[in-house]
Coordinates of C-alpha atoms in Angstrom, one line a residue:
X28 CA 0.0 0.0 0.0
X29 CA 1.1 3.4 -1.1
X30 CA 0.8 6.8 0.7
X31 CA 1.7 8.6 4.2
X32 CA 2.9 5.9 6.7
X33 CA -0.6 4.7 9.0
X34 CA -0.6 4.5 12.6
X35 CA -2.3 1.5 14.7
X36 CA -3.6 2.9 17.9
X37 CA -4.2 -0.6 20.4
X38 CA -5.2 -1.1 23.7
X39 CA -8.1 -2.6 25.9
X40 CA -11.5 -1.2 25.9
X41 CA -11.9 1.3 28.5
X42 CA -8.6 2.8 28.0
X43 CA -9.3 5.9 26.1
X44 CA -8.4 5.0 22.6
X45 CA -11.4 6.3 20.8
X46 CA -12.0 9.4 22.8
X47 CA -8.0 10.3 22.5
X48 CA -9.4 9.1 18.8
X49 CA -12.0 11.9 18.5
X50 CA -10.3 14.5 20.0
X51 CA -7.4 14.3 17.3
X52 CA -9.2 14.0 14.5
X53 CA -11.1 17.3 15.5
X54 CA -7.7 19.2 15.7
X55 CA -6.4 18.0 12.9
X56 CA -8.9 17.9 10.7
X57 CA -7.9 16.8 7.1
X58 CA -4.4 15.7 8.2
X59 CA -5.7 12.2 9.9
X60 CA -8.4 9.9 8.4
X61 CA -9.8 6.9 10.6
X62 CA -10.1 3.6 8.7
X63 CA -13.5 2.2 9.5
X64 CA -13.7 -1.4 11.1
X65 CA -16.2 -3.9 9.7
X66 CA -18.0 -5.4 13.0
X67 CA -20.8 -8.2 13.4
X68 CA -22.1 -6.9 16.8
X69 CA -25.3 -4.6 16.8
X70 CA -24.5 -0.5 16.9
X71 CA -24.6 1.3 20.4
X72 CA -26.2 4.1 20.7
X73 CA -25.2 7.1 18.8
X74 CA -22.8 4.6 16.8
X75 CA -23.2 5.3 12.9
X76 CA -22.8 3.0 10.3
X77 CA -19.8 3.9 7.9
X78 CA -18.6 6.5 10.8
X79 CA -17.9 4.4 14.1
X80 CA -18.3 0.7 12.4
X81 CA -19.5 -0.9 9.1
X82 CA -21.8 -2.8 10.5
X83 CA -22.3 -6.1 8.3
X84 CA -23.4 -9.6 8.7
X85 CA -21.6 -12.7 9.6
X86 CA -22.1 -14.0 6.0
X87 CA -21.1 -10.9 4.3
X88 CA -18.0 -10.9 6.9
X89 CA -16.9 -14.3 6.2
X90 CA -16.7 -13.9 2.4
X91 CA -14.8 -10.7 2.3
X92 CA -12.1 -12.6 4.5
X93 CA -12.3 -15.9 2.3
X94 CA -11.8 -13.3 -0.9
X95 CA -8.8 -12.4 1.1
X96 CA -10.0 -8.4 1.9
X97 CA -8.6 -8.1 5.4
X98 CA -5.5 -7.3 6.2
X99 CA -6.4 -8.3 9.5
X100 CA -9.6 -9.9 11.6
X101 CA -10.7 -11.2 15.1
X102 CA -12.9 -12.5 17.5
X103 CA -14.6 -11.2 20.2
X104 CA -17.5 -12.5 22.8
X105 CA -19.1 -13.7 19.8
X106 CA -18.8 -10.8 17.3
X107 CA -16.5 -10.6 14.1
X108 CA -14.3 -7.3 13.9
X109 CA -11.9 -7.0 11.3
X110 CA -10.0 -3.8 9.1
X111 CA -10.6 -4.6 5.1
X112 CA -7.5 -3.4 2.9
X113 CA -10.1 -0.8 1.4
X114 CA -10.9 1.2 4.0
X115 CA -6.4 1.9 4.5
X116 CA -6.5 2.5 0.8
X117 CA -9.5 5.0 1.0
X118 CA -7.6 6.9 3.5
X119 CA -4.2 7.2 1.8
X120 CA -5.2 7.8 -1.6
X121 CA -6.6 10.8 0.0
X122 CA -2.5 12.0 1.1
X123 CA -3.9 11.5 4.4
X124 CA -2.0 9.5 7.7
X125 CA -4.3 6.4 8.7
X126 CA -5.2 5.5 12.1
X127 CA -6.2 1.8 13.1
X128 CA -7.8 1.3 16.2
X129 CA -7.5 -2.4 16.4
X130 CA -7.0 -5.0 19.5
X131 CA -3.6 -6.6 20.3
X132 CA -4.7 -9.9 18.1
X133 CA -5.0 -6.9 15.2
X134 CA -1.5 -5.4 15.7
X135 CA 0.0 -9.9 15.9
X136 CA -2.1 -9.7 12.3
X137 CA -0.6 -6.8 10.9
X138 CA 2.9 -7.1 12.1
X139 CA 3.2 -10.4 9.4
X140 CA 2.1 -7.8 6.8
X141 CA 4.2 -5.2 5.0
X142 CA 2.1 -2.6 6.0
X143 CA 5.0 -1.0 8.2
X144 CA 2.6 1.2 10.4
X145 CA 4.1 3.2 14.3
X146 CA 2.7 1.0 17.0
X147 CA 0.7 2.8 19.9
X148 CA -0.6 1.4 22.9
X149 CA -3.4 3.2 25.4
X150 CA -3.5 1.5 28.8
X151 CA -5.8 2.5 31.6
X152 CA -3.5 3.0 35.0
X153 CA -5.1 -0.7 36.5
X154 CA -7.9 -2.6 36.3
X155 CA -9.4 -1.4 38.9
X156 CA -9.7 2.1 37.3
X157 CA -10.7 0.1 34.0
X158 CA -13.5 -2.2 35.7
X159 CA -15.4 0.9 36.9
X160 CA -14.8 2.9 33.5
X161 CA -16.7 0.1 32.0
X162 CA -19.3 -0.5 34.2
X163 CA -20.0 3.4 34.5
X164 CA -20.5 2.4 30.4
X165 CA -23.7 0.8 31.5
X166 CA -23.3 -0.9 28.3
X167 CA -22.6 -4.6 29.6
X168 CA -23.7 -7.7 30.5
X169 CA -21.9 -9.0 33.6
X170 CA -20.5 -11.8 31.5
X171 CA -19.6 -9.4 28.5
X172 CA -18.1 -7.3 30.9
X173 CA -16.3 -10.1 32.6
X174 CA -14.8 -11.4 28.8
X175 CA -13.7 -8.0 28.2
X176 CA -11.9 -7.7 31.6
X177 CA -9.9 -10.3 31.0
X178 CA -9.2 -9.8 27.4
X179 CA -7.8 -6.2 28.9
X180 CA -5.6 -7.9 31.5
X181 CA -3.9 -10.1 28.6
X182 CA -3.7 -7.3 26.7
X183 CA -2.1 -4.9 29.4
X184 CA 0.9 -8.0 29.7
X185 CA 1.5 -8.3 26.2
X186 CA 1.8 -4.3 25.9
X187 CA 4.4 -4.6 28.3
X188 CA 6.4 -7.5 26.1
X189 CA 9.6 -5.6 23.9
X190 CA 9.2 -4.6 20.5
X191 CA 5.8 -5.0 19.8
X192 CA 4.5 -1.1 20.1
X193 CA 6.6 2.1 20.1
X194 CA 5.2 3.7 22.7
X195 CA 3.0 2.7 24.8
X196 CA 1.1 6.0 27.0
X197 CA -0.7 4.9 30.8
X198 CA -4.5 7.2 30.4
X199 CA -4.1 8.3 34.1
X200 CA -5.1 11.7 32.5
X201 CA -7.0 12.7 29.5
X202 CA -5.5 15.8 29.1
X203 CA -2.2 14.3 29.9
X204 CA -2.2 11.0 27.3
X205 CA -3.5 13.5 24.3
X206 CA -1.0 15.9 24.3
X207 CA 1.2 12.7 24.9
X208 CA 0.1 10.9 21.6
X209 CA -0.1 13.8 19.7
X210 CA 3.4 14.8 20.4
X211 CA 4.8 11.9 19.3
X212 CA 2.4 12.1 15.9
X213 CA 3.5 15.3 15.0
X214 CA 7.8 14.3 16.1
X215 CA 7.0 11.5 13.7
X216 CA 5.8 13.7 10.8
X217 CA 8.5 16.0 10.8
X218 CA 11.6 12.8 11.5
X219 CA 10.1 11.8 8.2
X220 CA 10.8 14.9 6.4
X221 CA 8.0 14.1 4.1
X222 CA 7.2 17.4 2.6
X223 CA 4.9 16.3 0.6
X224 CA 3.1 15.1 3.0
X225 CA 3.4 18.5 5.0
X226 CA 3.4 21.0 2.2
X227 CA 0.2 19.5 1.0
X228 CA -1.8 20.2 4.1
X229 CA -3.7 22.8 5.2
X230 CA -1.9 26.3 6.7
X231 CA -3.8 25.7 9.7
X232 CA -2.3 22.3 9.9
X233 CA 1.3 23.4 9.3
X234 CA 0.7 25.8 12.4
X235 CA -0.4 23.2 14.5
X236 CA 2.7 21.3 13.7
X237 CA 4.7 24.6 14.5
X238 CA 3.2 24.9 17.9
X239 CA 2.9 21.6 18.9
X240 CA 6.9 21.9 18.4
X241 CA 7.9 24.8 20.1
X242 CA 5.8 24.1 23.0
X243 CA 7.4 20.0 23.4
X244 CA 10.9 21.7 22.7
X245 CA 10.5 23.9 25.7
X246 CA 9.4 21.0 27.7
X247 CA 11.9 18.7 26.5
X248 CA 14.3 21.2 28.1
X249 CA 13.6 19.8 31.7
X250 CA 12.6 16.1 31.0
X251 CA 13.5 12.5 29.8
X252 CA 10.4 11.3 29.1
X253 CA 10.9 11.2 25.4
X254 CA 13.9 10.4 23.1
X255 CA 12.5 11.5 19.3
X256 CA 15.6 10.8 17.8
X257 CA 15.1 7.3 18.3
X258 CA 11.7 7.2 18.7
X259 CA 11.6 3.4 20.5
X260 CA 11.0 4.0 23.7
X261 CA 8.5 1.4 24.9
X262 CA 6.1 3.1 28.1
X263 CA 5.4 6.7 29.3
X264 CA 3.6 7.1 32.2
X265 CA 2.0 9.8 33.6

């Protein structure tokens, strides 16, 4: 696949991902375009199909994987996710840096593909913390709720296990984990020196990028949490 190199955003549900999601595809809009998971499980409310999920049936899931249309595909208390080779192409024929919100089996799946995407993981501070976030969902059946629990905790272990994300940011703090992943977005842009990428966005967008510098330069001037130039380190916490 051709264009702007994607990002795959990973972690248990509960942490944060698609809020952290939301709230950087409102800033930068036109710069980042979400490729929309195919799912089998029924929409939430407010969920829209083609936006949040394309909601599909098992049949119609089954033979877009057998026709080999996945690049990767899980799962999950009964329900079929998966992220169809379409929906990255959609995004980067537009010049525009795909996100993947997919599940640790996901980011296994795509690692044995030549996709070449920047591993992020979002972990909730314990599962404590991540327990009551989903219950305070009120979206759950105790035994749902209980599957995804433990799903989190395997997932929390194998976040933790060397070389399989680049970074991988503890949600103690909203505020705190944004401006943590979208630090390390924007560092990444400008390491690649891809000015095609950056002269072909928005004014707005090459501001934002300007900022977002200046202020994490003057930060960086008292701290260790980040090395850019290598760009590997594998936890920040809050």
């Amino acid at each position: 696949m051709s264009g702007p190199r994607p990002v795959v955003l990973s972690g248990p549900s509960g942490a944060g991902k698609s809020t952290l999601l939301k709230r950087l595809m409102k800033e930068y809009e036109g710069v980042f375009g979400f490729s929309v998971s195919h799912t089998t499980r029924n929409p939430r409310p407010g969920e829209v199909n083609g936006k949040d999920y394309h909601f599909v049936t098992r049949e119609k899931m089954h033979e877009a994987i057998d026709n080999g249309e996945f690049i990767e595909n899980a799962e999950f208390s009964g329900n079929m996710y998966g992220t169809s080779k379409s929906s990255i192409e959609d995004v980067q024929a537009q010049n525009l840096i795909c996100i993947l919100d997919v599940d640790i089996q996901g980011v296994k799946n795509i690692k044995q593909t030549d996709l070449n995407p920047i591993y992020i993981s979002i972990q909730p501070p314990s599962m404590e913390i991540l327990e009551q976030r989903l219950r305070d969902r009120k979206t759950e059946t105790e035994n749902s709720l209980q599957k995804r629990l433990e799903a989190a905790r395997i997932d929390m272990e194998l976040s933790k296990e060397p070389g399989v994300f680049d970074l991988v940011i503890i949600n103690d703090d909203l505020d705190e984990a944004y401006e943590k992943l979208k630090s390390v977005l924007i560092e990444v842009i400008l390491k690649t020196n891809d000015s095609e990428i950056f002269t072909s966005q928005s004014s707005r967008f090459r501001r934002l990028v300007r900022k977002t510098h200046m202020t994490l330069s003057l930060q960086l001037t008292n701290t260790n949490d980040y090395d850019f130039q290598d760009c590997s380190r594998s936890e920040v916490q809050s």
